[in-house]
Structure formats: structure tokens, C-alpha cells
CSV table of C-alpha atoms and ligand atoms in Angstrom, one decimal:
chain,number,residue,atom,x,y,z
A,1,UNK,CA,0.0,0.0,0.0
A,2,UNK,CA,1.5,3.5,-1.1
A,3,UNK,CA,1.7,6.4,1.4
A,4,UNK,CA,-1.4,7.9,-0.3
A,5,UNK,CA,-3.3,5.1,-0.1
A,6,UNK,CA,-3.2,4.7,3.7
A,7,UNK,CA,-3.7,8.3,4.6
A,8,UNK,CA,-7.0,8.3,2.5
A,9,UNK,CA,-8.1,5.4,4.1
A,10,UNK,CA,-7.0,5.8,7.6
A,11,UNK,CA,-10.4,6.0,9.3
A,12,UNK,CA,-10.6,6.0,13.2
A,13,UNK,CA,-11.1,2.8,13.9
A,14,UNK,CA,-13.1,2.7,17.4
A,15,UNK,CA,-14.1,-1.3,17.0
A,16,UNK,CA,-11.0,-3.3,17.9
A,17,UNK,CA,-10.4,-7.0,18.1
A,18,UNK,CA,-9.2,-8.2,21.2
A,19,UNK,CA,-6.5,-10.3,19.4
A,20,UNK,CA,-2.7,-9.5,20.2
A,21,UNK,CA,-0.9,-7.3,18.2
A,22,UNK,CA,2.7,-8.5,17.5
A,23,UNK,CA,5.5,-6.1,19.4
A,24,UNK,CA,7.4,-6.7,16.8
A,25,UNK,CA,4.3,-4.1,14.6
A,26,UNK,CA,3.7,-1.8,17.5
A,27,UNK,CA,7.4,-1.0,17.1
A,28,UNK,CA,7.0,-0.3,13.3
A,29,UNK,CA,4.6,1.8,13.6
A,30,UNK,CA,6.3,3.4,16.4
A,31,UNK,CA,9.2,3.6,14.4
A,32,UNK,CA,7.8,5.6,11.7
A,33,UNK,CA,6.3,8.1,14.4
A,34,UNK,CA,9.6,8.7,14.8
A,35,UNK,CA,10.7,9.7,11.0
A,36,UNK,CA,8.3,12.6,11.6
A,37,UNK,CA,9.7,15.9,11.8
A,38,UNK,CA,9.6,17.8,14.9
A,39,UNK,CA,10.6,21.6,15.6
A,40,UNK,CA,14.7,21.9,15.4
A,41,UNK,CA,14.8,18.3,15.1
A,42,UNK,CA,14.6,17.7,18.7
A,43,UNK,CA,12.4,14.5,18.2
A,44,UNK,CA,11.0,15.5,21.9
A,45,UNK,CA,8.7,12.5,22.1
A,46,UNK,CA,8.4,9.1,24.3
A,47,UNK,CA,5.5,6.3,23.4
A,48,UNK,CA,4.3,4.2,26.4
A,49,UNK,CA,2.8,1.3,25.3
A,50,UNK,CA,0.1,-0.4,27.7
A,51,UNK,CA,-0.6,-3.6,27.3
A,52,UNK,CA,-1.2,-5.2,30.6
A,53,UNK,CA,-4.4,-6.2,30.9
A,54,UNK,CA,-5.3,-4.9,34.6
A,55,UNK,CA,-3.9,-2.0,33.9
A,56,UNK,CA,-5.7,-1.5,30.7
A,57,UNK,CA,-8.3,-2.3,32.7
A,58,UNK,CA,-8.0,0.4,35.6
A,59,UNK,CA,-7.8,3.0,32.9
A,60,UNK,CA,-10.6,1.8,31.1
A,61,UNK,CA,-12.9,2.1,34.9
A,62,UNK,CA,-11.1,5.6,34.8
A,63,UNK,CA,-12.4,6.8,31.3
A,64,UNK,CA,-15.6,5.1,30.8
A,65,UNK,CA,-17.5,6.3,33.8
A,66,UNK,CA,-16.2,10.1,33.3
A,67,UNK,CA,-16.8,9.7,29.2
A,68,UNK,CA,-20.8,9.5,29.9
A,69,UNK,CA,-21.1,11.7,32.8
A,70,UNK,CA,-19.8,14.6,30.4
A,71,UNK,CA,-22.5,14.6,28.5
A,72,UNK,CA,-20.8,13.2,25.4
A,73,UNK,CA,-23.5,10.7,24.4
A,74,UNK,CA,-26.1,13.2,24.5
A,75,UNK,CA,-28.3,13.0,21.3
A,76,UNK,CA,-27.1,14.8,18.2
A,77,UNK,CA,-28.8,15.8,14.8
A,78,UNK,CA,-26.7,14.3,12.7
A,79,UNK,CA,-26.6,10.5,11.6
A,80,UNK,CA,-22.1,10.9,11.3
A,81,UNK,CA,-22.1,12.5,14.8
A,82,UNK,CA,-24.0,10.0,16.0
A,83,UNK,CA,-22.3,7.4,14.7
A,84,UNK,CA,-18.7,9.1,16.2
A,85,UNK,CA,-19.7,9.3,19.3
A,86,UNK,CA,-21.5,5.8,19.2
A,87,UNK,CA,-17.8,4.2,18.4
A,88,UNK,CA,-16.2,7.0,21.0
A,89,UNK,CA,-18.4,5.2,24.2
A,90,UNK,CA,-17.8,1.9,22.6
A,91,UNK,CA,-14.4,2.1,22.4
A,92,UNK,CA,-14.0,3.3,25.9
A,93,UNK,CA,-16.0,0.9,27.3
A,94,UNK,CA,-13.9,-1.8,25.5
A,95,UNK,CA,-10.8,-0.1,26.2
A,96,UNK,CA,-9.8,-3.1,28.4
A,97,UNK,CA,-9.9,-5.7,25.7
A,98,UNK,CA,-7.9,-3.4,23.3
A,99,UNK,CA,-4.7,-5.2,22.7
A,100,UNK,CA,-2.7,-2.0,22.9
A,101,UNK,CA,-2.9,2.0,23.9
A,102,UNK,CA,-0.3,4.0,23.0
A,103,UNK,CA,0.6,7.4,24.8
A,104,UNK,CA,2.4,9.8,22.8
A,105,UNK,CA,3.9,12.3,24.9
A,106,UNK,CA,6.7,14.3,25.4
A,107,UNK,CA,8.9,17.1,27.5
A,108,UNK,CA,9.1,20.6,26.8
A,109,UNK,CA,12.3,21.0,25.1
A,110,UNK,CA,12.1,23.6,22.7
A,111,UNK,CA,13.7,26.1,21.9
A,112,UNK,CA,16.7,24.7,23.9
A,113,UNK,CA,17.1,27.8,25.8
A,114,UNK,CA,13.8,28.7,25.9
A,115,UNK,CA,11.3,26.2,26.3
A,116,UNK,CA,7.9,26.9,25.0
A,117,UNK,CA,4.9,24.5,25.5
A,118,UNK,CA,3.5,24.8,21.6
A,119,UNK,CA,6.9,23.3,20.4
A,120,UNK,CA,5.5,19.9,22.5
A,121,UNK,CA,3.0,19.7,20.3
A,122,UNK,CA,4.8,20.5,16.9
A,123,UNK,CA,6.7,17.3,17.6
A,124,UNK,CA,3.7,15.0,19.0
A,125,UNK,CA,1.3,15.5,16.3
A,126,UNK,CA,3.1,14.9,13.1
A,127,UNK,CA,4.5,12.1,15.0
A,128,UNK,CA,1.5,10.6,16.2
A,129,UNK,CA,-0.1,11.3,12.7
A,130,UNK,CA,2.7,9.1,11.0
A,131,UNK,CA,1.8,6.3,13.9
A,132,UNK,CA,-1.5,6.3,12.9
A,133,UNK,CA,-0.7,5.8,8.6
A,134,UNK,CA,2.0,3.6,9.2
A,135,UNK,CA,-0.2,1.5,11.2
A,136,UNK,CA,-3.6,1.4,9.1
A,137,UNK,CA,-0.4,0.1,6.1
A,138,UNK,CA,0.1,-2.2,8.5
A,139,UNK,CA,-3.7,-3.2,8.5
A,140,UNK,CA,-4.1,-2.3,12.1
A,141,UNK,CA,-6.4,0.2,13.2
A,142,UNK,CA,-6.3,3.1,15.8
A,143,UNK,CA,-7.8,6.0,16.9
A,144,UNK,CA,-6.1,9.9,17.0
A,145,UNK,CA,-7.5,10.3,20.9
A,146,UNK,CA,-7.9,12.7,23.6
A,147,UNK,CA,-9.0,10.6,26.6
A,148,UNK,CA,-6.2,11.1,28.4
A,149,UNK,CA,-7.8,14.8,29.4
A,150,UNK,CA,-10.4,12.4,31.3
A,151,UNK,CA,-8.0,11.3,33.6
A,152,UNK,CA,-4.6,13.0,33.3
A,153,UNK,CA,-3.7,12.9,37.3
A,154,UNK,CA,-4.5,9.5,37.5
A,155,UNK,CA,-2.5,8.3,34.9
A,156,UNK,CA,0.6,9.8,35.6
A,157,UNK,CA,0.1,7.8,38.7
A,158,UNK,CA,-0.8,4.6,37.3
A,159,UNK,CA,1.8,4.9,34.4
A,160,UNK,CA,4.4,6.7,36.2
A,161,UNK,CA,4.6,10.0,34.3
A,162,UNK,CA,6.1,13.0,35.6
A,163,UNK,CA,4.6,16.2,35.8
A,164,UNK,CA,7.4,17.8,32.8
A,165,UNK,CA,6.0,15.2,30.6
A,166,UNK,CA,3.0,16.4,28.6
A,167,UNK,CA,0.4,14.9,26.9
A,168,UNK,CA,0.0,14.8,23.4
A,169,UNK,CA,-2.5,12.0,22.1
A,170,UNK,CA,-4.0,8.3,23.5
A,171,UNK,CA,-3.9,5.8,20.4
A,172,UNK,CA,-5.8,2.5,21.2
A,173,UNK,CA,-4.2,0.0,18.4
A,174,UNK,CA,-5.4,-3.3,17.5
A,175,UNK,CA,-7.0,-5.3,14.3
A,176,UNK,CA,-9.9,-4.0,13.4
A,177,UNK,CA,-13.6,-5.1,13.4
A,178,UNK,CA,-14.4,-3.3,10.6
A,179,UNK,CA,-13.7,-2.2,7.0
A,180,UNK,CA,-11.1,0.6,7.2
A,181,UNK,CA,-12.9,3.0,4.7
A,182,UNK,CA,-11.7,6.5,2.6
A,183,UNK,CA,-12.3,9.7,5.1
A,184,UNK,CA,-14.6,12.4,4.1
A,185,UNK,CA,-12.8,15.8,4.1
A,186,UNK,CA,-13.5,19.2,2.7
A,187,UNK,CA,-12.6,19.6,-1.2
A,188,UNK,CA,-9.4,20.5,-1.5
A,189,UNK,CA,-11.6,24.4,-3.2
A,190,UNK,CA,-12.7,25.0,0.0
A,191,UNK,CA,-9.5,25.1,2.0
A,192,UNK,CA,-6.9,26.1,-1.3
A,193,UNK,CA,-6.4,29.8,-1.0
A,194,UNK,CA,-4.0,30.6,-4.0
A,195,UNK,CA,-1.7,33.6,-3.5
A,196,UNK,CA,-3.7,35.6,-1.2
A,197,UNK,CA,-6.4,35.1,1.4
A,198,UNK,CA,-9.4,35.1,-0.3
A,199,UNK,CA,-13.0,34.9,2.3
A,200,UNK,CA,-14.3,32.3,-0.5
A,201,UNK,CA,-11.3,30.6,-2.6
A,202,UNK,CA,-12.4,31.8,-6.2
A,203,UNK,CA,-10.4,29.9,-8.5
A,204,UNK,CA,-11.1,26.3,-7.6
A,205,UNK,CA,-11.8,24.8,-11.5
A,206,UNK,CA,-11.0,21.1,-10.4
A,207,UNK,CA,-11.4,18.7,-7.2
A,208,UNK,CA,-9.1,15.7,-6.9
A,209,UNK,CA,-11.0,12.8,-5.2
A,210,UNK,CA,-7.6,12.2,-3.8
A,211,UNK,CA,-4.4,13.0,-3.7
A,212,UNK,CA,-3.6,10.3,-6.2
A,213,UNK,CA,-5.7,11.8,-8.5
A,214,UNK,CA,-3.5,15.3,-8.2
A,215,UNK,CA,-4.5,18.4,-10.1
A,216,UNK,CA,-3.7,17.6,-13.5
A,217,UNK,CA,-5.0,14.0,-13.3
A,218,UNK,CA,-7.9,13.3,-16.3
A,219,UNK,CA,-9.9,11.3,-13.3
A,220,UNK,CA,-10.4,15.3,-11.3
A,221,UNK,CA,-14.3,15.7,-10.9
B,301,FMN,C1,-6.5,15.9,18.2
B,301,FMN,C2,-7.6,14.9,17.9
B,301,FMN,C3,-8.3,14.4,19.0
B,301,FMN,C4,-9.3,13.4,18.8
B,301,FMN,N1,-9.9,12.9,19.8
B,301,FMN,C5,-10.8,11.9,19.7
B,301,FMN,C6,-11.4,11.3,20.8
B,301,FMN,O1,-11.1,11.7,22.0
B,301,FMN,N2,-12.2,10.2,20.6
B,301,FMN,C7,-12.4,9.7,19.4
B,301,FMN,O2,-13.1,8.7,19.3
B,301,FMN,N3,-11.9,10.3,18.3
B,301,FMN,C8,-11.0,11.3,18.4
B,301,FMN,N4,-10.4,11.9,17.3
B,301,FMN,C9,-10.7,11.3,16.0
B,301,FMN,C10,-11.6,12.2,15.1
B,301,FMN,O3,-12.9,12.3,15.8
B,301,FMN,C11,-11.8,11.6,13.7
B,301,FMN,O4,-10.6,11.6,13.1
B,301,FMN,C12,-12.8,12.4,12.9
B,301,FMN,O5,-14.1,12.3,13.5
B,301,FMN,C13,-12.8,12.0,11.5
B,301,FMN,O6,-13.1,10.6,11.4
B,301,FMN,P1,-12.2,9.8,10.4
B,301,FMN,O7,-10.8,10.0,10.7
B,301,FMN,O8,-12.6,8.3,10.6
B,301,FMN,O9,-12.6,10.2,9.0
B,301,FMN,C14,-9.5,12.9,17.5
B,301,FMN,C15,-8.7,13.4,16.4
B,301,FMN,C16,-7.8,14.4,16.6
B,301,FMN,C17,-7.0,14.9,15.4
């Protein structure tokens, strides 16, 4: 599978099979979070992998009490919010029997002589971003998460984490249950603003269905 192919089709995958993942893929995938760039190359980040069972299973009776009680399941209008948040409770509810969560976190490192907190981030997303593609070429699906906020204090605790070391994003990993299918995203005409700001992107004559497709291919809708 090419690059391309896996970021189109890298849906969250909140339906996991309890079946284990071999370390030998976590580490792949964890690998290629670490090709990412990161601000000043100062590659900033650490990825604790949790895959004992009871303690899985303490920060799954942490999240999925707190994940109702705010309110989250409350009913929405529409059908793909519904269906979001639907895989959201499941998944915490089933976070136990996930074979793997992932934290990617990190220090605050950068600039060298004067750390700022939003170069923690620079590094952790684009890493945790390449985790998540690497890992649906892989065949294995994860979620981008942030249930971490649920229960930050407790597990720093339970996982040991000291209070330098920020959060960045909780990826549950596993096989998954269902069909990884192709995101929906704006059109590339609504976000494309050529030059200059413009309030309504005027020239947009063509819409790639993906980036495959790029902006001179014969296939642009
Ligand atoms: C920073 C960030 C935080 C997210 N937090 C959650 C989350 O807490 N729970 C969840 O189920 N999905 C979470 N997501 C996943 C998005 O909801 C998901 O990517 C989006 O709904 C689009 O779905 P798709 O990627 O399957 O197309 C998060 C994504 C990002 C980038």
C-alpha cells in the first residue's frame, strides 16, 4: 500500500479486536512516528505502550465512567455525529480488551534555551499522525485520541509519568472489526487559498478525489 493510499483510508477505527498485536508491529509503527519531523529536530517525544491487561483495565474504569457523565452521548442531529460518538463510548467501554494503547507524549524541550509549551506539540502530532498511517499500512487500526484529558492525574500515577512530561494524544491499536474505509474531508476548493487570502477561494476549477488523483489528473471531478 502506497503512502497515499493509507492516509486516504485511515479512518478512526473505534471497533478493535481483542487479538494480540505482535510487538514486533507496534514497534513499526512506532518507528515511523519517529521519522516525523519535529521543531529543530529535537524529536521530543516518548511512546508508552500499555498492554497489561489490569492496567488496561483500571484506565478503562477511569475513562468510561467520566466519558458518559460529560454529557458526550447526549443525542445529536446528525446521523455521522451520532455514529462518532457511538464508536467513542464503545471504544471506551472496551478499552480493556484493546490489545494495545499507545501514549504519545513528550517534554518541553524547545527552543533549547527557551522552552515553549506549543513546540510539544509540533513534535507530537506529526508524530502521532505518522503512527496512525504507518499503522492502518500495516492493517491495524487506531484512533487519533484525547481521553487522556479524562484522567490525566490518575494516569501519571498509574503509568508513572512525571509532571514535565506532557500529553500529546492516546492511540488504542489493535485489528480492526471493521472495514477501514476512505475519510470524508472538505474539497481541497474549499481550504486552497491561491496567493492571497481570499473569504471564498475563487479559483477552484477542479477537485481531486484524492491525492492520487493530483491536479492535473484526467480522473479530477
Ligand atoms: C487531536 C484529535 C483528537 C481526537 N480525539 C478523539 C477522541 O477523543 N475520541 C475519538 O473517538 N476520536 C477522536 N479523534 C478522531 C476524530 O474524531 C476523527 O478523526 C474524525 O471524526 C474524522 O473521522 P475519520 O478520521 O474516521 O474520518 C481525534 C482526532 C484528533 C486529530
Amino acid at each position: 500500500m502506497d503512502v497515499i493510499e493509507a492516509m486516504e483510508t485511515c479512518s478512526a477505527a473505534r471497533y478493535l479486536k481483542p487479538d494480540p498485536v505482535p510487538q514486533d508491529l507496534i514497534e513499526r509503527a512506532i518507528y515511523a512516528a519517529t521519522r516525523a519531523s519535529s521543531p529543530g529536530n529535537s524529536q521530543a517525544w516518548d511512546f508508552i505502550v500499555v498492554r497489561n491487561p489490569e492496567t488496561k483495565q483500571k484506565i478503562r474504569d477511569l475513562l468510561a465512567p467520566r466519558f458518559k457523565t460529560m454529557g458526550v452521548g447526549a443525542p445529536t442531529t446528525g446521523k455521522v455525529t451520532r455514529r462518532m460518538i457511538a464508536g467513542a463510548m464503545h471504544l471506551a467501554e472496551m478499552l480493556n480488551e484493546v490489545p494495545a494503547i499507545i501514549f504519545v507524549c513528550g517534554p518541553v524541550a524547545y527552543l533549547p534555551n527557551a522552552p515553549m509549551e506549543q513546540f510539544v506539540w509540533s513534535a507530537l502530532y506529526p508524530a502521532a499522525q505518522n503512527l496512525i498511517v504507518a499503522a492502518r499500512a500495516l492493517g491495524l487500526g487506531t484512533t487519533f485520541t484525547t481521553f487522556h484529558m479524562f484522567m490525566e492525574s490518575e494516569l501519571r500515577d498509574l503509568l508513572g509519568i512525571p509532571k514535565e512530561i506532557k500529553f500529546g494524544v492516546m492511540i488504542p491499536i489493535g485489528w480492526p472489526q471493521k472495514d477501514f474505509v476512505k475519510v470524508t474531508r472538505k474539497p481541497i476548493s474549499e481550504v486552497i487559498h491561491w496567493e492571497k487570502w481570499s473569504e471564498r477561494p475563487i479559483e477552484a476549477p477542479r477537485q481531486p478525489n484524492s491525492l492520487r488523483d493530483g491536479p492535473f489528473s484526467s480522473r479530477c471531478t
